[in-house]
Short mmCIF file of C-alpha atoms and ligand atoms in Angstrom, two decimals:
data_model
loop_
_atom_site.label_atom_id
_atom_site.label_comp_id
_atom_site.label_asym_id
_atom_site.label_seq_id
_atom_site.Cartn_x
_atom_site.Cartn_y
_atom_site.Cartn_z
CA MET U 1 0.03 0.06 -0.07
CA SER U 2 1.51 3.41 -0.95
CA ASP U 3 2.38 5.60 1.80
CA LEU U 4 0.43 8.24 0.30
CA LEU U 5 -2.89 6.22 1.08
CA LYS U 6 -1.88 6.06 4.74
CA MET U 7 -2.14 9.83 5.16
CA THR U 8 -5.22 11.19 6.82
CA ALA U 9 -6.90 14.23 4.88
CA THR U 10 -5.55 16.71 7.50
CA GLN U 11 -1.95 15.22 6.92
CA ALA U 12 -2.41 15.23 3.31
CA ALA U 13 -3.73 18.86 3.14
CA SER U 14 -0.62 20.02 5.14
CA SER U 15 1.87 18.18 3.13
CA LEU U 16 0.17 19.67 -0.09
CA LEU U 17 0.22 23.02 1.17
CA LYS U 18 4.07 22.47 1.91
CA LYS U 19 4.40 20.99 -1.61
CA GLU U 20 5.98 17.92 -0.23
CA ILE U 21 3.51 15.96 -2.22
CA SER U 22 1.17 17.06 -5.33
CA SER U 23 -2.43 16.48 -5.69
CA VAL U 24 -1.51 14.74 -8.93
CA GLU U 25 0.51 12.16 -7.20
CA LEU U 26 -2.04 11.67 -4.38
CA THR U 27 -4.88 11.39 -6.77
CA ASN U 28 -2.94 8.87 -8.96
CA ALA U 29 -2.37 6.83 -5.80
CA TYR U 30 -6.09 6.69 -5.25
CA ILE U 31 -6.90 5.94 -8.77
CA ASP U 32 -4.63 2.93 -8.47
CA ALA U 33 -6.44 1.93 -5.22
CA MET U 34 -9.60 2.08 -6.81
CA GLU U 35 -8.46 -0.42 -9.44
CA THR U 36 -6.90 -2.77 -6.93
CA THR U 37 -10.01 -2.70 -4.71
CA SER U 38 -12.50 -2.97 -7.42
CA ALA U 39 -13.77 -6.29 -6.17
CA LEU U 40 -15.43 -4.36 -3.39
CA ASN U 41 -17.83 -2.80 -5.90
CA ASN U 42 -17.63 0.63 -4.28
CA TYR U 43 -17.54 2.80 -7.49
CA VAL U 44 -20.42 2.62 -9.66
CA THR U 45 -19.34 5.59 -11.91
CA PRO U 46 -15.52 6.26 -11.54
CA THR U 47 -14.52 9.66 -12.97
CA ILE U 48 -10.90 9.10 -13.46
CA GLU U 49 -10.42 11.77 -16.23
CA ILE U 50 -12.26 14.32 -14.06
CA ALA U 51 -10.22 13.57 -11.12
CA LYS U 52 -6.86 13.99 -13.08
CA LYS U 53 -7.92 17.49 -14.41
CA MET U 54 -9.34 18.52 -10.98
CA ALA U 55 -5.96 17.35 -9.30
CA GLU U 56 -4.07 19.32 -12.03
CA ASN U 57 -6.09 22.43 -11.40
CA SER U 58 -5.53 21.95 -7.64
CA ASP U 59 -1.81 21.87 -8.09
CA LYS U 60 -2.08 25.22 -9.93
CA THR U 61 -3.89 26.74 -7.03
CA PHE U 62 -1.06 25.70 -4.75
CA ALA U 63 1.50 27.24 -6.93
CA ALA U 64 -0.79 30.52 -7.11
CA GLY U 65 -1.16 30.55 -3.32
CA SER U 66 -5.10 30.45 -3.72
CA ALA U 67 -5.54 26.78 -2.53
CA GLY U 68 -8.91 26.20 -0.69
CA PRO U 69 -9.37 24.08 2.33
CA LEU U 70 -9.82 20.92 0.61
CA ALA U 71 -7.39 21.56 -2.28
CA GLY U 72 -6.19 18.48 -3.85
CA LEU U 73 -7.93 15.96 -1.65
CA PRO U 74 -9.35 12.95 -3.40
CA ILE U 75 -13.24 12.45 -2.49
CA GLY U 76 -15.92 9.99 -3.60
CA VAL U 77 -19.51 10.88 -3.75
CA LYS U 78 -22.66 8.77 -3.13
CA ASP U 79 -24.53 8.33 -6.17
CA LEU U 80 -27.43 10.21 -4.74
CA PHE U 81 -25.85 13.58 -5.16
CA CYS U 82 -26.54 15.16 -8.52
CA THR U 83 -23.18 15.88 -10.34
CA LYS U 84 -23.30 17.88 -13.46
CA ASP U 85 -22.47 15.85 -16.62
CA THR U 86 -21.73 12.80 -14.63
CA GLN U 87 -24.23 10.01 -14.50
CA THR U 88 -26.50 10.12 -11.37
CA THR U 89 -28.53 6.92 -10.68
CA ALA U 90 -29.44 6.86 -7.03
CA CYS U 91 -28.46 3.06 -7.90
CA SER U 92 -31.92 2.56 -9.34
CA GLY U 93 -32.90 1.18 -12.72
CA ILE U 94 -35.22 4.05 -13.22
CA LEU U 95 -32.47 6.71 -13.32
CA LYS U 96 -29.67 4.59 -15.06
CA GLY U 97 -28.29 6.88 -17.62
CA PHE U 98 -29.67 9.98 -16.10
CA THR U 99 -27.03 12.81 -16.49
CA PRO U 100 -27.96 15.96 -14.34
CA THR U 101 -27.38 19.38 -15.80
CA TYR U 102 -26.77 20.80 -12.56
CA GLU U 103 -24.62 20.18 -9.32
CA SER U 104 -25.66 19.59 -5.87
CA THR U 105 -24.89 22.43 -3.46
CA VAL U 106 -22.80 20.27 -1.09
CA THR U 107 -20.80 18.78 -3.86
CA SER U 108 -20.19 22.13 -5.51
CA GLN U 109 -19.20 23.60 -2.24
CA ILE U 110 -16.54 20.54 -1.96
CA TRP U 111 -15.28 21.18 -5.45
CA GLN U 112 -15.16 24.97 -4.70
CA SER U 113 -13.02 24.21 -1.80
CA GLY U 114 -10.72 22.29 -4.05
CA GLY U 115 -11.75 18.77 -3.62
CA VAL U 116 -10.88 16.26 -6.24
CA MET U 117 -13.76 13.94 -7.54
CA LEU U 118 -12.74 10.44 -7.72
CA GLY U 119 -16.38 9.15 -8.88
CA LYS U 120 -19.92 8.05 -7.70
CA LEU U 121 -20.28 5.62 -4.97
CA ASN U 122 -22.53 2.65 -4.67
CA CYS U 123 -25.58 2.89 -2.23
CA ASP U 124 -29.02 1.19 -1.67
CA GLU U 125 -31.55 2.01 -4.31
CA PHE U 126 -32.86 5.61 -3.37
CA ALA U 127 -31.00 5.34 0.03
CA MET U 128 -33.45 2.56 1.26
CA GLY U 129 -31.71 -0.16 2.91
CA SER U 130 -29.17 -0.94 5.56
CA SER U 131 -26.99 -3.26 3.70
CA ASN U 132 -26.17 -1.69 0.13
CA GLU U 133 -27.93 -4.81 -1.27
CA THR U 134 -30.88 -3.10 -2.95
CA SER U 135 -28.42 -1.25 -5.30
CA ILE U 136 -29.10 -2.02 -8.98
CA PHE U 137 -25.30 -2.41 -9.27
CA GLY U 138 -25.13 -5.10 -6.57
CA PRO U 139 -23.67 -4.60 -3.16
CA ALA U 140 -20.60 -2.78 -1.99
CA VAL U 141 -18.53 -5.27 -0.13
CA ASN U 142 -16.93 -4.38 3.31
CA PRO U 143 -13.24 -4.55 3.18
CA TRP U 144 -13.19 -6.02 6.70
CA SER U 145 -13.92 -9.82 6.50
CA ALA U 146 -14.84 -12.01 9.54
CA LYS U 147 -12.39 -14.60 10.76
CA ASP U 148 -14.31 -17.21 8.80
CA GLY U 149 -13.62 -15.11 5.60
CA ALA U 150 -17.36 -14.66 4.78
CA ALA U 151 -18.17 -11.51 2.72
CA LEU U 152 -19.71 -8.85 4.84
CA SER U 153 -22.13 -6.12 4.13
CA ALA U 154 -20.59 -2.65 4.09
CA GLY U 155 -23.75 -1.33 5.66
CA GLY U 156 -26.29 1.04 4.01
CA SER U 157 -27.49 2.71 2.41
CA SER U 158 -24.11 4.69 1.84
CA GLY U 159 -22.23 1.41 1.71
CA GLY U 160 -19.88 2.61 -1.04
CA SER U 161 -18.89 5.73 0.93
CA ALA U 162 -18.15 4.01 3.86
CA SER U 163 -16.12 1.07 2.25
CA SER U 164 -14.11 3.24 0.02
CA VAL U 165 -12.67 5.20 2.88
CA ALA U 166 -12.05 2.07 4.81
CA ALA U 167 -10.38 0.33 1.98
CA GLY U 168 -8.23 3.15 0.97
CA SER U 169 -9.83 4.14 -2.43
CA ALA U 170 -11.14 7.39 -1.32
CA LEU U 171 -9.42 9.80 1.26
CA MET U 172 -12.96 11.06 2.22
CA SER U 173 -16.24 10.55 0.92
CA VAL U 174 -19.86 11.98 1.17
CA GLY U 175 -23.13 10.23 1.74
CA THR U 176 -26.80 10.96 3.07
CA ASP U 177 -28.28 9.86 6.28
CA THR U 178 -32.18 9.50 6.49
CA GLY U 179 -32.27 7.05 9.32
CA GLY U 180 -28.77 5.95 9.93
CA SER U 181 -27.18 5.58 6.29
CA ILE U 182 -23.99 7.43 7.39
CA ARG U 183 -23.61 6.23 10.97
CA GLN U 184 -24.30 2.53 10.42
CA PRO U 185 -22.03 1.99 7.43
CA ALA U 186 -19.49 3.96 9.09
CA ALA U 187 -19.55 1.56 12.18
CA PHE U 188 -19.55 -1.61 9.99
CA CYS U 189 -16.46 -0.38 8.08
CA GLY U 190 -14.47 1.28 10.99
CA VAL U 191 -14.66 4.80 9.82
CA VAL U 192 -15.84 7.98 11.21
CA GLY U 193 -19.50 9.10 9.96
CA LEU U 194 -21.29 12.30 10.72
CA LYS U 195 -24.93 13.14 10.22
CA PRO U 196 -25.37 16.88 10.74
CA THR U 197 -28.23 18.71 12.28
CA TYR U 198 -31.21 18.73 9.86
CA GLY U 199 -30.93 22.01 7.93
CA ARG U 200 -27.19 22.25 8.22
CA CYS U 201 -26.11 21.13 4.86
CA SER U 202 -28.26 21.96 1.78
CA ARG U 203 -30.35 19.05 0.32
CA TRP U 204 -30.56 21.05 -2.95
CA GLY U 205 -29.63 18.64 -5.78
CA ILE U 206 -29.54 15.46 -3.57
CA ILE U 207 -32.08 12.86 -4.79
CA ALA U 208 -34.70 12.93 -2.06
CA PHE U 209 -35.82 9.92 -0.01
CA ALA U 210 -37.67 11.46 2.91
CA SER U 211 -37.35 15.26 2.79
CA SER U 212 -37.83 15.89 6.44
CA LEU U 213 -35.07 13.18 7.44
CA ASP U 214 -32.48 13.37 4.79
CA GLN U 215 -29.13 15.01 5.61
CA ALA U 216 -25.78 15.01 3.85
CA GLY U 217 -22.64 14.19 5.79
CA PRO U 218 -18.94 13.09 5.61
CA PHE U 219 -17.15 9.70 5.81
CA THR U 220 -13.47 9.93 7.03
CA ARG U 221 -10.77 8.12 8.74
CA THR U 222 -10.44 10.48 11.73
CA VAL U 223 -12.56 12.98 13.67
CA GLY U 224 -10.29 15.88 12.57
CA ASP U 225 -10.82 14.90 8.93
CA SER U 226 -14.58 14.90 9.56
CA ALA U 227 -14.53 18.39 10.83
CA LEU U 228 -12.32 19.60 8.08
CA ILE U 229 -14.71 18.55 5.19
CA PHE U 230 -17.86 19.20 7.04
CA SER U 231 -16.79 22.94 7.54
CA ALA U 232 -16.88 22.99 3.77
CA MET U 233 -20.23 21.25 3.30
CA ALA U 234 -22.25 23.17 5.78
CA GLY U 235 -24.01 26.38 5.33
CA HIS U 236 -27.27 28.11 4.38
CA ASP U 237 -28.55 27.82 0.88
CA SER U 238 -31.34 29.94 -0.50
CA LYS U 239 -32.21 27.07 -2.90
CA ASP U 240 -33.12 24.88 -0.08
CA SER U 241 -36.03 26.32 1.99
CA THR U 242 -35.23 23.88 4.95
CA SER U 243 -31.67 24.91 5.02
CA ALA U 244 -30.84 26.69 8.29
CA SER U 245 -29.49 30.49 8.34
CA VAL U 246 -26.91 29.73 10.97
CA GLY U 247 -23.28 30.51 10.95
CA VAL U 248 -20.64 27.90 10.23
CA PRO U 249 -17.90 27.73 12.78
CA ASN U 250 -14.48 26.38 12.16
CA PHE U 251 -15.30 22.86 13.27
CA SER U 252 -11.65 22.07 13.47
CA ASP U 253 -11.26 24.01 16.58
CA ALA U 254 -13.53 21.72 18.42
CA VAL U 255 -11.47 18.61 17.56
CA ASN U 256 -9.30 17.51 20.78
CA SER U 257 -10.82 20.28 22.82
CA SER U 258 -11.16 19.02 26.44
CA VAL U 259 -14.21 17.19 27.57
CA GLU U 260 -13.37 17.96 31.09
CA GLY U 261 -16.47 18.91 33.01
CA MET U 262 -18.85 17.87 30.14
CA ARG U 263 -21.91 15.86 31.09
CA ILE U 264 -22.49 12.81 29.07
CA GLY U 265 -25.86 11.08 29.05
CA ILE U 266 -26.37 7.20 29.04
CA PRO U 267 -29.87 6.40 28.03
CA GLY U 268 -31.28 3.41 29.73
CA GLU U 269 -33.56 2.74 26.95
CA TYR U 270 -30.75 1.79 24.51
CA HIS U 271 -30.02 -1.31 26.56
CA MET U 272 -31.92 -3.59 24.33
CA ASP U 273 -32.99 -7.12 24.88
CA GLY U 274 -30.92 -9.56 22.66
CA MET U 275 -28.10 -7.00 21.98
CA ASP U 276 -24.65 -8.56 21.40
CA ASP U 277 -22.60 -8.77 24.58
CA GLU U 278 -19.76 -7.14 22.68
CA ILE U 279 -21.85 -3.94 22.02
CA THR U 280 -22.52 -3.70 25.58
CA ARG U 281 -19.05 -4.08 26.46
CA ILE U 282 -17.75 -1.48 23.95
CA TRP U 283 -20.52 1.00 25.26
CA LYS U 284 -19.23 0.47 28.65
CA GLN U 285 -15.69 1.06 27.62
CA GLY U 286 -16.71 4.30 25.80
CA ARG U 287 -18.23 5.40 29.07
CA SER U 288 -15.00 4.81 31.11
CA TRP U 289 -12.97 6.30 28.42
CA LEU U 290 -14.92 9.76 28.82
CA GLU U 291 -14.89 9.32 32.43
CA GLN U 292 -10.99 9.11 32.37
CA ALA U 293 -11.03 12.11 30.01
CA GLY U 294 -12.80 14.15 32.81
CA ALA U 295 -16.45 14.08 31.68
CA THR U 296 -19.08 13.31 34.19
CA ILE U 297 -21.51 10.34 33.11
CA VAL U 298 -25.12 10.73 33.79
CA ASP U 299 -27.92 8.20 33.40
CA ILE U 300 -30.76 9.56 31.49
CA SER U 301 -34.02 8.51 30.15
CA LEU U 302 -35.33 8.94 26.50
CA PRO U 303 -38.77 7.23 27.27
CA HIS U 304 -40.17 7.49 23.78
CA THR U 305 -37.13 5.43 22.19
CA LYS U 306 -39.14 2.25 21.64
CA TYR U 307 -41.59 4.02 19.20
CA ALA U 308 -38.79 5.58 17.12
CA LEU U 309 -38.49 2.62 14.65
CA PRO U 310 -42.18 2.16 13.89
CA CYS U 311 -42.57 5.93 13.61
CA TYR U 312 -39.64 6.11 11.19
CA TYR U 313 -41.09 3.44 9.17
CA ILE U 314 -44.42 5.37 8.75
CA ILE U 315 -42.86 8.84 8.00
CA ALA U 316 -40.09 7.67 5.79
CA PRO U 317 -42.01 5.59 3.39
CA ALA U 318 -44.74 8.21 3.43
CA GLU U 319 -42.45 11.05 2.33
CA ALA U 320 -40.64 8.41 -0.06
CA SER U 321 -43.89 7.66 -1.79
CA SER U 322 -44.72 11.14 -2.56
CA ASN U 323 -41.11 12.05 -3.69
CA LEU U 324 -40.94 9.04 -6.01
CA ALA U 325 -44.12 9.94 -7.73
CA ARG U 326 -42.06 12.13 -10.07
CA TYR U 327 -40.43 8.98 -11.74
CA ASP U 328 -43.31 8.53 -14.10
CA GLY U 329 -41.36 7.78 -17.20
CA VAL U 330 -42.41 11.14 -18.62
CA ARG U 331 -40.05 13.78 -17.13
CA TYR U 332 -37.11 11.74 -15.51
CA GLY U 333 -35.26 8.73 -16.10
CA ASN U 334 -36.21 5.61 -18.05
CA ARG U 335 -39.67 4.85 -19.80
CA VAL U 336 -41.42 1.57 -20.70
CA ASP U 337 -43.83 2.28 -23.60
CA ALA U 338 -47.32 1.04 -23.31
CA GLU U 339 -50.78 1.56 -25.12
CA THR U 340 -52.11 4.03 -22.44
CA LEU U 341 -50.48 6.60 -20.19
CA ASP U 342 -51.55 4.67 -17.25
CA GLU U 343 -50.27 1.50 -18.49
CA MET U 344 -47.06 3.46 -19.37
CA TYR U 345 -46.71 4.72 -15.80
CA GLU U 346 -47.32 1.13 -14.50
CA ALA U 347 -45.03 -0.47 -16.74
CA THR U 348 -42.31 2.02 -16.12
CA ARG U 349 -42.54 2.07 -12.48
CA ALA U 350 -42.76 -1.76 -12.28
CA ALA U 351 -39.65 -2.26 -14.37
CA GLY U 352 -37.58 0.64 -13.01
CA PHE U 353 -38.04 0.18 -9.19
CA GLY U 354 -36.61 -2.62 -7.17
CA GLU U 355 -38.50 -4.57 -4.76
CA GLU U 356 -37.62 -2.61 -1.56
CA VAL U 357 -38.53 0.63 -3.12
CA GLN U 358 -41.88 -0.76 -4.36
CA ARG U 359 -42.53 -1.89 -0.91
CA ARG U 360 -41.79 1.64 0.54
CA ILE U 361 -44.14 3.17 -1.95
CA LEU U 362 -46.89 0.75 -1.09
CA ILE U 363 -46.52 1.21 2.70
CA GLY U 364 -46.08 5.07 2.20
CA THR U 365 -49.17 5.35 -0.02
CA TYR U 366 -51.33 3.28 2.35
CA ALA U 367 -50.32 5.27 5.39
CA LEU U 368 -51.15 8.50 3.53
CA SER U 369 -54.44 7.29 2.00
CA ALA U 370 -57.59 9.18 3.04
CA GLY U 371 -58.95 6.59 5.61
CA TYR U 372 -55.57 5.81 7.21
CA TYR U 373 -53.72 9.20 7.32
CA ASP U 374 -54.86 10.06 10.86
CA ALA U 375 -54.42 6.52 12.23
CA TYR U 376 -50.74 6.23 10.69
CA TYR U 377 -49.11 9.37 9.32
CA LEU U 378 -50.65 11.90 11.74
CA LYS U 379 -50.08 9.57 14.63
CA ALA U 380 -46.27 9.10 13.64
CA GLN U 381 -45.89 12.84 13.42
CA GLN U 382 -47.37 13.31 17.03
CA VAL U 383 -44.96 10.45 18.32
CA ARG U 384 -42.00 12.24 16.34
CA ARG U 385 -42.75 15.35 18.46
CA LEU U 386 -42.57 13.25 21.74
CA ILE U 387 -39.26 11.77 20.65
CA LYS U 388 -37.75 15.27 19.96
CA GLN U 389 -39.15 16.48 23.34
CA ASP U 390 -37.33 13.45 25.08
CA PHE U 391 -34.06 14.90 23.54
CA ASP U 392 -34.95 18.55 24.29
CA LEU U 393 -35.14 17.71 28.01
CA ALA U 394 -32.21 15.46 28.12
CA PHE U 395 -29.85 18.32 26.45
CA ASN U 396 -31.03 20.56 29.35
CA ASN U 397 -28.95 18.34 31.59
CA VAL U 398 -26.10 16.86 29.45
CA ASP U 399 -23.99 18.00 26.71
CA ALA U 400 -23.83 14.78 24.71
CA ILE U 401 -25.40 11.43 24.70
CA LEU U 402 -23.44 8.22 24.16
CA THR U 403 -24.97 4.98 22.73
CA PRO U 404 -23.77 2.13 20.48
CA THR U 405 -24.26 2.95 16.70
CA THR U 406 -25.51 -0.51 15.79
CA PRO U 407 -26.79 -3.55 17.72
CA THR U 408 -24.38 -5.77 15.90
CA ALA U 409 -21.12 -5.62 14.01
CA ALA U 410 -21.30 -5.98 10.23
CA PHE U 411 -23.33 -9.03 8.96
CA GLU U 412 -22.74 -11.33 6.09
CA LEU U 413 -24.16 -10.21 2.81
CA GLY U 414 -27.32 -12.14 2.15
CA ALA U 415 -28.08 -12.63 5.90
CA LYS U 416 -31.05 -10.30 6.13
CA ILE U 417 -32.19 -9.24 2.84
CA SER U 418 -35.12 -11.51 2.64
CA ASP U 419 -36.45 -10.37 5.97
CA PRO U 420 -37.31 -6.60 5.76
CA ILE U 421 -38.15 -6.35 9.61
CA THR U 422 -34.99 -7.88 10.60
CA MET U 423 -33.09 -5.42 8.20
CA TYR U 424 -35.07 -2.50 9.73
CA LEU U 425 -34.09 -3.51 13.24
CA ASN U 426 -30.54 -2.42 12.36
CA ASP U 427 -31.64 1.14 12.45
CA ILE U 428 -32.88 1.03 15.99
CA PHE U 429 -30.13 3.44 17.50
CA THR U 430 -29.90 5.69 14.58
CA VAL U 431 -33.32 6.57 13.55
CA PRO U 432 -34.16 8.64 16.80
CA ALA U 433 -31.55 11.50 15.64
CA ASN U 434 -33.29 11.86 12.21
CA LEU U 435 -36.67 12.06 13.67
CA ALA U 436 -35.39 14.76 16.16
CA GLY U 437 -33.37 16.60 13.73
CA ILE U 438 -30.17 16.39 15.94
CA PRO U 439 -26.82 15.55 14.82
CA GLY U 440 -24.92 12.20 15.34
CA ILE U 441 -21.67 10.87 14.71
CA SER U 442 -20.32 7.37 14.75
CA VAL U 443 -16.54 6.85 15.80
CA PRO U 444 -14.80 3.49 15.63
CA ALA U 445 -14.17 2.35 19.09
CA GLY U 446 -12.71 -1.37 18.83
CA LEU U 447 -13.08 -4.73 17.32
CA SER U 448 -15.59 -7.57 17.98
CA LYS U 449 -14.28 -11.05 18.78
CA GLN U 450 -14.57 -11.78 14.96
CA GLY U 451 -12.14 -9.03 14.46
CA LEU U 452 -14.67 -6.73 13.14
CA PRO U 453 -15.01 -2.84 13.78
CA LEU U 454 -17.71 -1.55 16.33
CA GLY U 455 -18.80 2.00 16.46
CA LEU U 456 -20.01 4.35 19.18
CA GLN U 457 -22.61 7.00 18.57
CA LEU U 458 -22.55 10.38 20.01
CA LEU U 459 -25.60 12.85 19.78
CA ALA U 460 -25.88 16.48 20.64
CA ALA U 461 -28.38 19.33 20.62
CA PRO U 462 -29.09 20.93 17.20
CA PHE U 463 -26.31 22.78 15.71
CA ARG U 464 -23.82 21.53 18.39
CA GLU U 465 -21.66 19.37 16.01
CA ASP U 466 -18.71 21.06 17.79
CA ARG U 467 -19.62 18.98 20.82
CA LEU U 468 -19.67 15.91 18.83
CA PHE U 469 -16.24 16.47 17.33
CA SER U 470 -14.85 17.17 21.03
CA VAL U 471 -16.33 14.09 22.53
CA ALA U 472 -15.53 11.71 19.53
CA SER U 473 -12.04 12.90 19.42
CA ALA U 474 -11.69 12.06 23.00
CA ILE U 475 -12.86 8.40 22.17
CA GLU U 476 -10.81 8.36 19.20
CA THR U 477 -7.58 9.17 21.24
CA GLN U 478 -8.47 6.44 23.89
CA ALA U 479 -9.44 3.90 21.33
CA GLN U 480 -6.39 4.01 19.14
CA PHE U 481 -8.39 2.40 16.58
CA LEU U 482 -6.11 3.42 13.74
CA LEU U 483 -3.35 1.20 15.39
CA ALA U 484 -5.52 -1.96 15.19
CA PRO U 485 -3.68 -4.74 13.13
CA ALA U 486 -6.48 -5.41 10.81
CA ARG U 487 -7.06 -1.66 10.02
CA SER U 488 -5.54 -1.45 6.70
CA ALA U 489 -7.85 -2.88 4.44
CA GLY U 490 -5.46 -2.72 1.51
CA GLU U 491 -3.56 -5.38 3.32
CA LEU U 492 -6.61 -7.52 3.87
CA LEU U 493 -7.45 -7.73 0.16
N1 LIG A 501 -31.91 1.97 6.60
C1 LIG A 501 -32.75 2.97 6.80
C2 LIG A 501 -33.84 2.71 5.68
O1 LIG A 501 -33.78 1.87 4.89
C3 LIG A 501 -32.10 4.36 6.61
C4 LIG A 501 -31.68 4.57 5.21
C5 LIG A 501 -30.92 5.98 5.17
O2 LIG A 501 -30.52 6.44 6.23
N2 LIG A 501 -31.14 6.50 3.95
O3 LIG A 501 -34.59 3.62 5.48
#
């Protein structure tokens, strides 16, 4: 594995600035890694020529002294972000071949900051899934493997975004999180994944799944790198009416700032029956690390936690069914011709959408239909409010909340795909943050008995990502996860 691939983004940025390395060299190392790790199926549309061009341009900005904060850093993009003139499919058959004429706000901010686009990354179809197995391109594979050698899921829906950063075929990547799609794959692949506060990053140009829950966020190898790229992604955008008009601090300042005196909540409701022992072990470990770092641990209660998953699986499909109505074979994407207009709609949507997406459309349409709206959708919105209130109350008393990210380590490909309910249960610890609109981060904390990464999740009050960075970096320092022997996926392949 090239030494260039071992650098964190923060290290690479500083070497680039000192002209010890060039972006062309760094980018070429990543392009080679994309090739050698292609069996992981992370990139659905590599953009090698664009990457080379952007790297050359970045090197010119270093020469001219006008380099942006992400200048020269090679970055992968979930195939849910519209990228101008580059195919964008949401990993769905219905959008195969779709080439946007515009660029999403988040990606355009990254490119304006000097980032280099490596390509579009695999994900579940329309971001619906927890294993990347609903992708029309087949699953992204986790670079970590269990001791028995079985191929493991990279998690989902942003499986390619997590796997590429873990495998060293992207220095950083971006994904989206509607119910856990950044934090869960980050935990499965042993990388850092941040879901920002709802409204922190613009949703403009991101293919919509559930508009009141979707947020863009970064995948990185370290907490410091997360703060670096996030500072470039965040900010108000007049093109997204739900984007928040709040200032964006330099989040790097929060990394490694002391957690001395901070109050960290441990919610009793996250002790689930049937949770793996090793998840309980790592959670306790996290708690004692933070205590050692000078934080005070407080037992707290989030009483409506048990309703979060059912509530999410009403609201998310309801919004999805409405968002996906636009794929009618007329204005966007692919069409299957038929005799009448109605038959054309039916044939197009039956052929273009996969099974999980069709299931969500059916659930969502049912939940929104005249006779059931009050019983399901309205009720779910009321429950959502209670979940949000639980967090509001908790954050009157604590600065951050510590939980596991997932109930298990990465599972085998194929293990859960035929049972949607088992698959949905994966999201049990991640969906409450989306329902409440609060930020969450998953940080790698250790390895399971099988030698697989385990993540810890931190949650904070709206717009307090700075606190997440402080507490996550305290865990990162103590966990020394980067030193774990199986860390270097390049060597595992
Ligand atoms: N796994 C969850 C779902 O299938 C969350 C997906 C996401 O966050 N995009 O809906």
